[in-house]
Short mmCIF file of C-alpha atoms and ligand atoms in Angstrom, two decimals:
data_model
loop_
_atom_site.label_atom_id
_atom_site.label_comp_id
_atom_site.label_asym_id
_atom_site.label_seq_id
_atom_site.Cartn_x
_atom_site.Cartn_y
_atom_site.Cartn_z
CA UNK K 1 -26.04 -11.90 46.47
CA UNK K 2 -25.24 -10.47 42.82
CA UNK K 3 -26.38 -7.08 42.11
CA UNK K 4 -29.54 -7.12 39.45
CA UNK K 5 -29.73 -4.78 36.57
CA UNK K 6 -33.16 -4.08 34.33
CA UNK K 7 -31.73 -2.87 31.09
CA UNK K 8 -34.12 -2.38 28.51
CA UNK K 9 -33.36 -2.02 24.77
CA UNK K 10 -30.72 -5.07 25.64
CA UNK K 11 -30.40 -6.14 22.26
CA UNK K 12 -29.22 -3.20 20.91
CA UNK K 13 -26.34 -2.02 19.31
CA UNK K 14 -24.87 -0.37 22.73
CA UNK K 15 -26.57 -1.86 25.22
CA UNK K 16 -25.70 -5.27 24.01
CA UNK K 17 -21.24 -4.43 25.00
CA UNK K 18 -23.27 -2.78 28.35
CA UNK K 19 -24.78 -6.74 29.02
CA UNK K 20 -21.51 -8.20 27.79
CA UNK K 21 -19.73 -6.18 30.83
CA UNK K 22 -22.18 -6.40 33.45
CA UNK K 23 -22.07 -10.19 33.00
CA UNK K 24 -18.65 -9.91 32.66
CA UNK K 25 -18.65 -8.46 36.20
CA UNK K 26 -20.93 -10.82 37.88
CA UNK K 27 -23.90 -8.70 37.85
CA UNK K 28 -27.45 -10.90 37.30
CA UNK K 29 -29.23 -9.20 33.96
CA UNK K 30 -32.94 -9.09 32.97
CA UNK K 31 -33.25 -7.37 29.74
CA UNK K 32 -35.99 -6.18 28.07
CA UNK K 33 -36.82 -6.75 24.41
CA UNK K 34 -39.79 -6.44 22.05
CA UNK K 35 -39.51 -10.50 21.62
CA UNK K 36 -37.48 -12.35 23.34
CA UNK K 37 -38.13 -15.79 20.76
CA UNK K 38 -36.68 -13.61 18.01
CA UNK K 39 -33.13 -15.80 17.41
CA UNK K 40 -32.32 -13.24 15.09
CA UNK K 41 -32.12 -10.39 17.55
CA UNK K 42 -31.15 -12.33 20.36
CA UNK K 43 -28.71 -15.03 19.60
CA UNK K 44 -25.77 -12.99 20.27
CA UNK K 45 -27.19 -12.04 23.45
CA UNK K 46 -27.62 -15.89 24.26
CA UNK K 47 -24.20 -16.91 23.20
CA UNK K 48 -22.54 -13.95 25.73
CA UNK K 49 -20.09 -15.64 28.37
CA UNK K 50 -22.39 -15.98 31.13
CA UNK K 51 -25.41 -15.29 29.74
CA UNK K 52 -26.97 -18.86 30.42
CA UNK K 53 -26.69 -18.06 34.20
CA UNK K 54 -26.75 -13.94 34.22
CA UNK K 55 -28.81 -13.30 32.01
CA UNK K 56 -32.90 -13.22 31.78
CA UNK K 57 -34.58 -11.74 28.70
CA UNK K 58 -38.43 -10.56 29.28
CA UNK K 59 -40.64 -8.87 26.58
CA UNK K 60 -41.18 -5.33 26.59
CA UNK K 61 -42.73 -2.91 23.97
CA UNK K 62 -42.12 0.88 24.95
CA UNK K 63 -45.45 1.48 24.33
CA UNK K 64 -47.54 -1.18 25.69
CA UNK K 65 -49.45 0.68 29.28
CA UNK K 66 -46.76 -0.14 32.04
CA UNK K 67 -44.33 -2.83 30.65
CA UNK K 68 -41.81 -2.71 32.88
CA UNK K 69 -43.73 -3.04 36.26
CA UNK K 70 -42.98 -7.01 36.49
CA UNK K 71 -39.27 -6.30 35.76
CA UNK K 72 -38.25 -3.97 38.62
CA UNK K 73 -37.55 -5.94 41.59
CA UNK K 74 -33.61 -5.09 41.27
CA UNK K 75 -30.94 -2.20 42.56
CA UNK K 76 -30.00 -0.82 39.19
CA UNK K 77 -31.98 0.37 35.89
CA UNK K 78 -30.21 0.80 32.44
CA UNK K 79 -32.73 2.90 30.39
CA UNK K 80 -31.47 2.40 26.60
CA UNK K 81 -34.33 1.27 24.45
CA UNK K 82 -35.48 4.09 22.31
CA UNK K 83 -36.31 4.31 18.46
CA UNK K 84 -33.04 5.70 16.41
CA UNK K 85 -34.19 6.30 13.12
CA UNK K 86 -34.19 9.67 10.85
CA UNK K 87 -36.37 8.55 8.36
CA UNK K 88 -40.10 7.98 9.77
CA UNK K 89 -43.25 8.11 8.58
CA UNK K 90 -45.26 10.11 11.79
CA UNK K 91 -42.31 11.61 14.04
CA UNK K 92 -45.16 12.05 16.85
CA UNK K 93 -46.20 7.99 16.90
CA UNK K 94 -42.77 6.45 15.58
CA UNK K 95 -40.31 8.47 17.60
CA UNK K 96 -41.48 11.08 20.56
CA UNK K 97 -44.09 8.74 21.99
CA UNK K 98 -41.87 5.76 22.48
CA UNK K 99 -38.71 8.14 23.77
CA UNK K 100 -40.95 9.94 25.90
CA UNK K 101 -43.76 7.23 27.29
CA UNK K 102 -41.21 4.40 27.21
CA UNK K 103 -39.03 7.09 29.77
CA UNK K 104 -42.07 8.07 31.97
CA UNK K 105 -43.35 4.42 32.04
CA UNK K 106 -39.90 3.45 33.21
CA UNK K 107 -39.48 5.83 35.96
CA UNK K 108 -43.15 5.44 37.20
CA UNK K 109 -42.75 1.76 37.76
CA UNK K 110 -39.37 2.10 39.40
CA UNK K 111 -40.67 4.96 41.66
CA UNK K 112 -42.65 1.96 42.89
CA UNK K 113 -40.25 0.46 43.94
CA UNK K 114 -38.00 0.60 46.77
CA UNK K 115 -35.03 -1.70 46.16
CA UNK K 116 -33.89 0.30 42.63
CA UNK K 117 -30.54 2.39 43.74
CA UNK K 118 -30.02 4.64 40.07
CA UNK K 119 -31.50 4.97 36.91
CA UNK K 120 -29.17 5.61 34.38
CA UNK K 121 -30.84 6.71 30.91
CA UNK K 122 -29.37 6.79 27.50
CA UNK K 123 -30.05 10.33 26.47
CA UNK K 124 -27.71 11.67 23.73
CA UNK K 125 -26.01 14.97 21.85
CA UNK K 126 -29.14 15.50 20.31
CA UNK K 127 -30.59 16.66 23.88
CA UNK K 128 -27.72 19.20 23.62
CA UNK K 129 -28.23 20.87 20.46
CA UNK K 130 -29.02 19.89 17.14
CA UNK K 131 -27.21 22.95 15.29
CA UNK K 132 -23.60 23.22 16.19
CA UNK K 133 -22.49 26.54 16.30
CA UNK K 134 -18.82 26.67 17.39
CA UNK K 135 -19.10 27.47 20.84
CA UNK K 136 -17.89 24.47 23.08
CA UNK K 137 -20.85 22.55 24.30
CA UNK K 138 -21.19 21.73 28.01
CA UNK K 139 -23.33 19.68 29.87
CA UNK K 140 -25.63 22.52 30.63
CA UNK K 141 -26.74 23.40 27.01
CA UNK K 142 -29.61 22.10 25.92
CA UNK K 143 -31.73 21.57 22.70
CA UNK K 144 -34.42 24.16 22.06
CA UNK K 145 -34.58 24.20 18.03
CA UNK K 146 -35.87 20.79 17.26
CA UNK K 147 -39.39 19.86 16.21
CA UNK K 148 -41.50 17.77 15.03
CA UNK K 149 -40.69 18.99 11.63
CA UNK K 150 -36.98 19.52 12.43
CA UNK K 151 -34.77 16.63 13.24
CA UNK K 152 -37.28 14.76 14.83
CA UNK K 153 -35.23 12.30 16.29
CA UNK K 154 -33.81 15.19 18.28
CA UNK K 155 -36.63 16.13 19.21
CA UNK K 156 -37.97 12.83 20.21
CA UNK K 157 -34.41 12.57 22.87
CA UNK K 158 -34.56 15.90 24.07
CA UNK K 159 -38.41 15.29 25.02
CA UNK K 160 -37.34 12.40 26.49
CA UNK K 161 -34.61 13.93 28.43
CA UNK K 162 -36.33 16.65 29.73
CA UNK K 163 -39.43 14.57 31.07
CA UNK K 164 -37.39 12.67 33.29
CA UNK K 165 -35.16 15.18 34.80
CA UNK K 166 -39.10 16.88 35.08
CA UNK K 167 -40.28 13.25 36.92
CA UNK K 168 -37.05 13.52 39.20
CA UNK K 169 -37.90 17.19 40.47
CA UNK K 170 -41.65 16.78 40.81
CA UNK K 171 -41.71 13.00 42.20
CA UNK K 172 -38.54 12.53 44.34
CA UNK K 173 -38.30 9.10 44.18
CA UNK K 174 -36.25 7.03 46.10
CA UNK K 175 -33.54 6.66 43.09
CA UNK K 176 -31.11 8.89 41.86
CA UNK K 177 -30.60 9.44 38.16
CA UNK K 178 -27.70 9.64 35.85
CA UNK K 179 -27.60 10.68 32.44
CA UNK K 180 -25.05 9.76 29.37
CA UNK K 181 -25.48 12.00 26.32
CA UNK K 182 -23.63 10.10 23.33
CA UNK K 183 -22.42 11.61 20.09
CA UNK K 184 -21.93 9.50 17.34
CA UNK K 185 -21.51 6.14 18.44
CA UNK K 186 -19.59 3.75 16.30
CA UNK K 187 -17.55 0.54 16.45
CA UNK K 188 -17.52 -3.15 16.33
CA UNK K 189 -21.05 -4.96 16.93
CA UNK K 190 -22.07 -7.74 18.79
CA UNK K 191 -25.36 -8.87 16.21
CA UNK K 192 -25.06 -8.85 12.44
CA UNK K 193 -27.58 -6.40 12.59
CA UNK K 194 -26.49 -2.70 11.50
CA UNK K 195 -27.35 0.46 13.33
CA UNK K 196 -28.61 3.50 12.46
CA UNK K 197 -25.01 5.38 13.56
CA UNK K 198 -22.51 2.59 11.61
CA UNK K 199 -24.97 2.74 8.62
CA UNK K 200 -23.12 6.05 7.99
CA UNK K 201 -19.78 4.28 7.14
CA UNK K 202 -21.41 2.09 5.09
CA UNK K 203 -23.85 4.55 3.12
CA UNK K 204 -20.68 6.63 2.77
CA UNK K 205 -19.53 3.86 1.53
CA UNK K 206 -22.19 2.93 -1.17
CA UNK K 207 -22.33 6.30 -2.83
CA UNK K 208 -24.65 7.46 -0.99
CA UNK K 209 -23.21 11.07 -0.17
CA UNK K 210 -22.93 12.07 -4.08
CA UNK K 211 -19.53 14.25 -2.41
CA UNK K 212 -17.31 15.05 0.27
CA UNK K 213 -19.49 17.63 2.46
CA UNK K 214 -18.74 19.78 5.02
CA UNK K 215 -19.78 17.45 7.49
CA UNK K 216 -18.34 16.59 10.97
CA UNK K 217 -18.85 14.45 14.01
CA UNK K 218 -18.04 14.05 17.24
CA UNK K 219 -17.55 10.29 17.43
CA UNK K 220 -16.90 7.78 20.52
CA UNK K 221 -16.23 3.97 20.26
CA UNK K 222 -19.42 1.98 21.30
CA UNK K 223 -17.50 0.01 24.02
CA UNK K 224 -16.53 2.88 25.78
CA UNK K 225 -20.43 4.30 26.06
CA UNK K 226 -21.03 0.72 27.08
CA UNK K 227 -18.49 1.13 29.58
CA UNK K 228 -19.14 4.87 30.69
CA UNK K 229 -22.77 3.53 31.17
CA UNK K 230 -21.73 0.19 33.43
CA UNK K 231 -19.62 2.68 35.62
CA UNK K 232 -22.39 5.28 35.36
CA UNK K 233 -24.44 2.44 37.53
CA UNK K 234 -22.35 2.70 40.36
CA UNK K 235 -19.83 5.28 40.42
CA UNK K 236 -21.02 7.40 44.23
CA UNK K 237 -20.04 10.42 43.00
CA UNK K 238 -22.20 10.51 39.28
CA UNK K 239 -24.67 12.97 39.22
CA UNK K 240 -26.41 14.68 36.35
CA UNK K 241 -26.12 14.47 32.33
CA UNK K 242 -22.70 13.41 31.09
CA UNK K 243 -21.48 14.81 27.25
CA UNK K 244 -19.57 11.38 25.92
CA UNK K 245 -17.74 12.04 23.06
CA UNK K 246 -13.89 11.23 22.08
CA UNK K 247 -12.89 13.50 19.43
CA UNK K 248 -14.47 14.53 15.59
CA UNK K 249 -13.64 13.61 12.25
CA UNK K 250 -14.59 15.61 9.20
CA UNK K 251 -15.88 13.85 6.63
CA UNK K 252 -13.05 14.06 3.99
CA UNK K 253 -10.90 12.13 6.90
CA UNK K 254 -13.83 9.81 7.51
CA UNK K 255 -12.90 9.14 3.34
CA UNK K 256 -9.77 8.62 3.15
CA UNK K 257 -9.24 6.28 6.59
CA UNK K 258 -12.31 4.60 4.99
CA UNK K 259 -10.57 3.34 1.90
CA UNK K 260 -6.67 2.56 4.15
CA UNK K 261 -9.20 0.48 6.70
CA UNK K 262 -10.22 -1.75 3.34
CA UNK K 263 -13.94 -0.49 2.76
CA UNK K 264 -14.52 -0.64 -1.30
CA UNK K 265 -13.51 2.24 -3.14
CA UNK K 266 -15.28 2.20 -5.94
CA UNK K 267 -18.40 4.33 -4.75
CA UNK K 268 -16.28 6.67 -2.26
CA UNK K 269 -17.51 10.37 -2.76
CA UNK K 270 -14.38 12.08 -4.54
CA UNK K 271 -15.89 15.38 -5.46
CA UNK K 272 -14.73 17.92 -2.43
CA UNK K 273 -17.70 20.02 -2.09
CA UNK K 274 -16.81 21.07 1.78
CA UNK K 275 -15.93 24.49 0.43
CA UNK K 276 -18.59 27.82 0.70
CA UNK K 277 -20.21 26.64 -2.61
CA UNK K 278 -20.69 23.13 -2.26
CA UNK K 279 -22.25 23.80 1.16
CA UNK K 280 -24.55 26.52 -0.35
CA UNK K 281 -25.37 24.06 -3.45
CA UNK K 282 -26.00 20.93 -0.99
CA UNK K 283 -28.38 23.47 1.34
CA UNK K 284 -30.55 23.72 -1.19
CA UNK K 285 -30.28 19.93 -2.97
CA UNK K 286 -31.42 19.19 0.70
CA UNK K 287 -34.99 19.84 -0.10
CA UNK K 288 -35.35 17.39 -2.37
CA UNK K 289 -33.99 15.10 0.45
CA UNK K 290 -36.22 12.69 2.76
CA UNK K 291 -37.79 15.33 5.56
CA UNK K 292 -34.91 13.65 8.67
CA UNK K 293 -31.86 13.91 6.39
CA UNK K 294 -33.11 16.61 4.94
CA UNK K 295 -33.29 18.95 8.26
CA UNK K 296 -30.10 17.30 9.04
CA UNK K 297 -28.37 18.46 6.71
CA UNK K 298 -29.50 21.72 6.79
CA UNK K 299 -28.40 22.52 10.40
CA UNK K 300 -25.43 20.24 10.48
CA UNK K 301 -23.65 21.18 6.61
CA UNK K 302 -20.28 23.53 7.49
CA UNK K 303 -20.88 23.34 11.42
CA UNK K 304 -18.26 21.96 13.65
CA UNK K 305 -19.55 20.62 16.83
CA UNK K 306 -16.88 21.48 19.85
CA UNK K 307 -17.36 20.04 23.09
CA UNK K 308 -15.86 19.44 26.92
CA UNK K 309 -16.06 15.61 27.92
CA UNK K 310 -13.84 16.21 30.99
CA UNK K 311 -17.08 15.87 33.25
CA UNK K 312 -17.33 11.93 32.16
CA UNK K 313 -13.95 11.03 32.18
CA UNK K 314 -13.26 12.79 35.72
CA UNK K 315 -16.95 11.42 37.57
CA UNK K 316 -16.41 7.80 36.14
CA UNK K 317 -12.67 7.23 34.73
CA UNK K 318 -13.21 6.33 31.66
CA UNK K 319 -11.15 7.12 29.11
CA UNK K 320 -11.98 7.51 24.84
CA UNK K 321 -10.04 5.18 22.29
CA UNK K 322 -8.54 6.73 19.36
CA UNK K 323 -10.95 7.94 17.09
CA UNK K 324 -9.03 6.57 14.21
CA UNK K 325 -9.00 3.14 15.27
CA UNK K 326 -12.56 3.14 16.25
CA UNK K 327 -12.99 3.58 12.79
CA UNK K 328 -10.71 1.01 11.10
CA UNK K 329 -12.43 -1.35 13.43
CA UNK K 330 -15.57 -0.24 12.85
CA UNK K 331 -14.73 -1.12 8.77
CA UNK K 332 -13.46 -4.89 9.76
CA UNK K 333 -16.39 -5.32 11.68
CA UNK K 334 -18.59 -4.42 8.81
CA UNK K 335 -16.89 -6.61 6.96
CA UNK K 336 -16.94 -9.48 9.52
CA UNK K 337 -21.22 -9.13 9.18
CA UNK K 338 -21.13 -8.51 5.44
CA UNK K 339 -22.26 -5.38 5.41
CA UNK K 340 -19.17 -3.96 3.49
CA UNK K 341 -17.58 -6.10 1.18
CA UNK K 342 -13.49 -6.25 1.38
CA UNK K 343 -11.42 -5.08 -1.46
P1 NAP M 401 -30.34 0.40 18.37
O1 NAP M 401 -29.41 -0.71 18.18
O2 NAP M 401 -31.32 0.72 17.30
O3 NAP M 401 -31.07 0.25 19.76
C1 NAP M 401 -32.32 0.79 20.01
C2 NAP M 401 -33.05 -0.15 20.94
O4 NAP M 401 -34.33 0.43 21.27
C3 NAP M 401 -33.34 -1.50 20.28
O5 NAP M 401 -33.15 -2.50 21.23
C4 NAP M 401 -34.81 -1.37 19.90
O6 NAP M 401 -35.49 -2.61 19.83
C5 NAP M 401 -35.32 -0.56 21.08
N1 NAP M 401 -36.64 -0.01 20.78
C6 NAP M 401 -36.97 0.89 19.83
N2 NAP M 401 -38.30 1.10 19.84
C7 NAP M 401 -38.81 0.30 20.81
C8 NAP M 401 -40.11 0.05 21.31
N3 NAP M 401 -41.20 0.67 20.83
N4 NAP M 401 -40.25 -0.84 22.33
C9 NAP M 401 -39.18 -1.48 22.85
N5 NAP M 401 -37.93 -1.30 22.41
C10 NAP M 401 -37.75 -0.42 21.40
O7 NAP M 401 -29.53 1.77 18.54
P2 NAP M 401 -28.32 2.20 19.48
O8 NAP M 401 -27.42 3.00 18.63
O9 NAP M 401 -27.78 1.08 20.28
O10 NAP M 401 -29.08 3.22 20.44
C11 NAP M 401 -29.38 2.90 21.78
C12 NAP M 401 -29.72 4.16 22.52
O11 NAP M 401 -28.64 5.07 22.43
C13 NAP M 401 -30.95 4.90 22.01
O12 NAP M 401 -31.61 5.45 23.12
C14 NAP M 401 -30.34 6.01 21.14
O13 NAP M 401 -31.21 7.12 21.05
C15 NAP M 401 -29.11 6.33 21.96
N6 NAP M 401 -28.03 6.98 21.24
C16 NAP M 401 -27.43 6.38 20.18
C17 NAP M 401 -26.38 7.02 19.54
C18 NAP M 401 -25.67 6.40 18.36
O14 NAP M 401 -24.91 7.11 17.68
N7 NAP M 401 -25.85 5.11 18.10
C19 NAP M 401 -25.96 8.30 19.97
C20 NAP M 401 -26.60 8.87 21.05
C21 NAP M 401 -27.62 8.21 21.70
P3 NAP M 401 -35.75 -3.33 18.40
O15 NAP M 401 -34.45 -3.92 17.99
O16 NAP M 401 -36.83 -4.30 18.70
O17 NAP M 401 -36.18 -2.24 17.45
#
């Protein structure tokens, strides 16, 4: 019989390539999603090769009291669904209570039952520090900065981390769990909807960023997280929290391959201020700023964040695209959805 995989989140951005493979592999799918008689979110779900025999799609809401009970008759869990937004209007209610009850909700139910092999949850970089300061990050560092008031997203995912390696030690369930911290996730979409991580390109883009700042990310093609979290399912040796990141990209690079990939160049930031003084003059233009971007750029502005991603690519084989590329596709695929306009 065909292996069956919960994955919640499942129209997602990232978990949508992780359905695309699993189906792709044989694998039977239920996946969770706030309504599954939205066409809008769910049509390219539906139209996946396999999907009208592999794949199930069940309503879910994060915080609803126990939503995933029902679902959890299978061997594997993929634990995705989680707000990503920087902008919110009550951090506690929009953000940490979804990460964190959605989590404990999750690994309650499947504790339950005895059929579920691994739980693999989408944690991210922002569990491992949300102010880069040179030294090489590892799997063992961990946030302890963020706040409600200070990148609460961060906060919200390093919450949410830490509660369920907390369930793990205190409940022993009959499960294992596996862990993939993402950085900066971009690449070619499966739904014409945007996310919050390619928004970037495309805010860059619009004039957004009034100047080239001393910003830079670790970035990582979205079907290779989708892939490091398929493998992450069954790979016998996985254990632990895995940092998945290719390589960064300052964001005077991100510029230029930006306008060779075809984005528009009229509203391209062309004032450098990366230097000492535009970083200084951009700290403080950051308080007039929305309170997420704001924070963000206060701890991220002139920070380069260095990292080891030989745990993930030894433990499950994968291997990172080219950076580069990731972005040029990343462009055409905006482009495809219409959310760039070609020059
Ligand atoms: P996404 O497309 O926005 O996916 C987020 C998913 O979570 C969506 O399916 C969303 O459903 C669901 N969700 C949010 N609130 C929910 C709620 N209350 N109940 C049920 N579902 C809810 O973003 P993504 O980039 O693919 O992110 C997926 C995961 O990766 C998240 O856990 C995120 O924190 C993590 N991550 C992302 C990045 C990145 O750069 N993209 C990096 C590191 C980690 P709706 O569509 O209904 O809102």
């Amino acid at each position: 019989m065909a292996e069956q995989v919960l994955v919640t989140g499942a129209n997602g951005f990232i978990v949508s390539h992780s359905i695309a493979q699993l189906l792709a592999e044989g694998k039977q799918v239920i996946g969770t999603v706030r309504n599954p008689d939205d066409p809008v979110r769910t049509a390219h779900l539906r139209a996946l090769p396999r999907a009208e025999t592999g794949l199930r799609m069940v309503a879910a809401d994060l915080m609803s009291k126990d939503p995933f009970s029902d679902f959890l008759d299978v061997d594997f869990v993929l634990h995705m669904a989680s707000p990503y937004v920087l902008t919110v209007k009550d951090p506690q209610r929009d953000l940490v209570d979804p990460a964190v009850q959605g989590t404990l909700s999750l690994l309650r139910a499947a504790a339950r039952s005895s059929r579920i092999k691994r739980v693999v949850l989408t944690s991210s970089m922002a569990a491992i520090t949300d102010e880069p300061d040179g030294r090489v990050l590892t799997e063992s560092d961990w946030n302890d900065k963020s706040s409600l008031t200070r990148n609460a997203y961060y906060f919200s995912k390093t919450m949410a981390e830490r509660a369920a390696w907390e369930f793990m030690a205190r409940e022993k369930p009959g499960f294992d769990l596996v862990v993939i911290n993402p950085f900066m996730v971009i690449g070619p979409s499966l739904s014409a909807e945007i996310n919050t991580s390619n928004q970037i390109l495309v805010d860059v883009t619009a004039g957004v960023y009034p100047a080239i700042l001393a910003l830079e990310w670790g970035f990582v093609d979205v079907r290779d997280v989708a892939n490091a979290h398929v493998r992450a399912l069954a790979a016998p040796n996985a254990q632990g929290r895995y940092i998945c990141a290719a390589a960064n990209r300052n964001m005077a690079h991100l510029v230029s391959l930006l306008a060779k990939a075809g984005a528009p160049q009229a509203k391209l930031p062309k004032l450098d201020l990366s230097g000492g003084f535009g970083t200084g003059l951009m700290t403080l233009m950051s308080y007039a700023q929305p309170a997420g971007v704001g924070s963000y750029l206060r701890t991220h502005l002139g920070r380069v964040p260095r990292f080891d991603n030989t745990k993930i690519q030894r433990d499950l084989g994968i291997g990172f695209r080219d950076v580069d590329q990731t972005i040029i596709d990343t462009v055409h695929d905006l482009i495809r959805h219409g959310h760039l306009k070609s020059i």
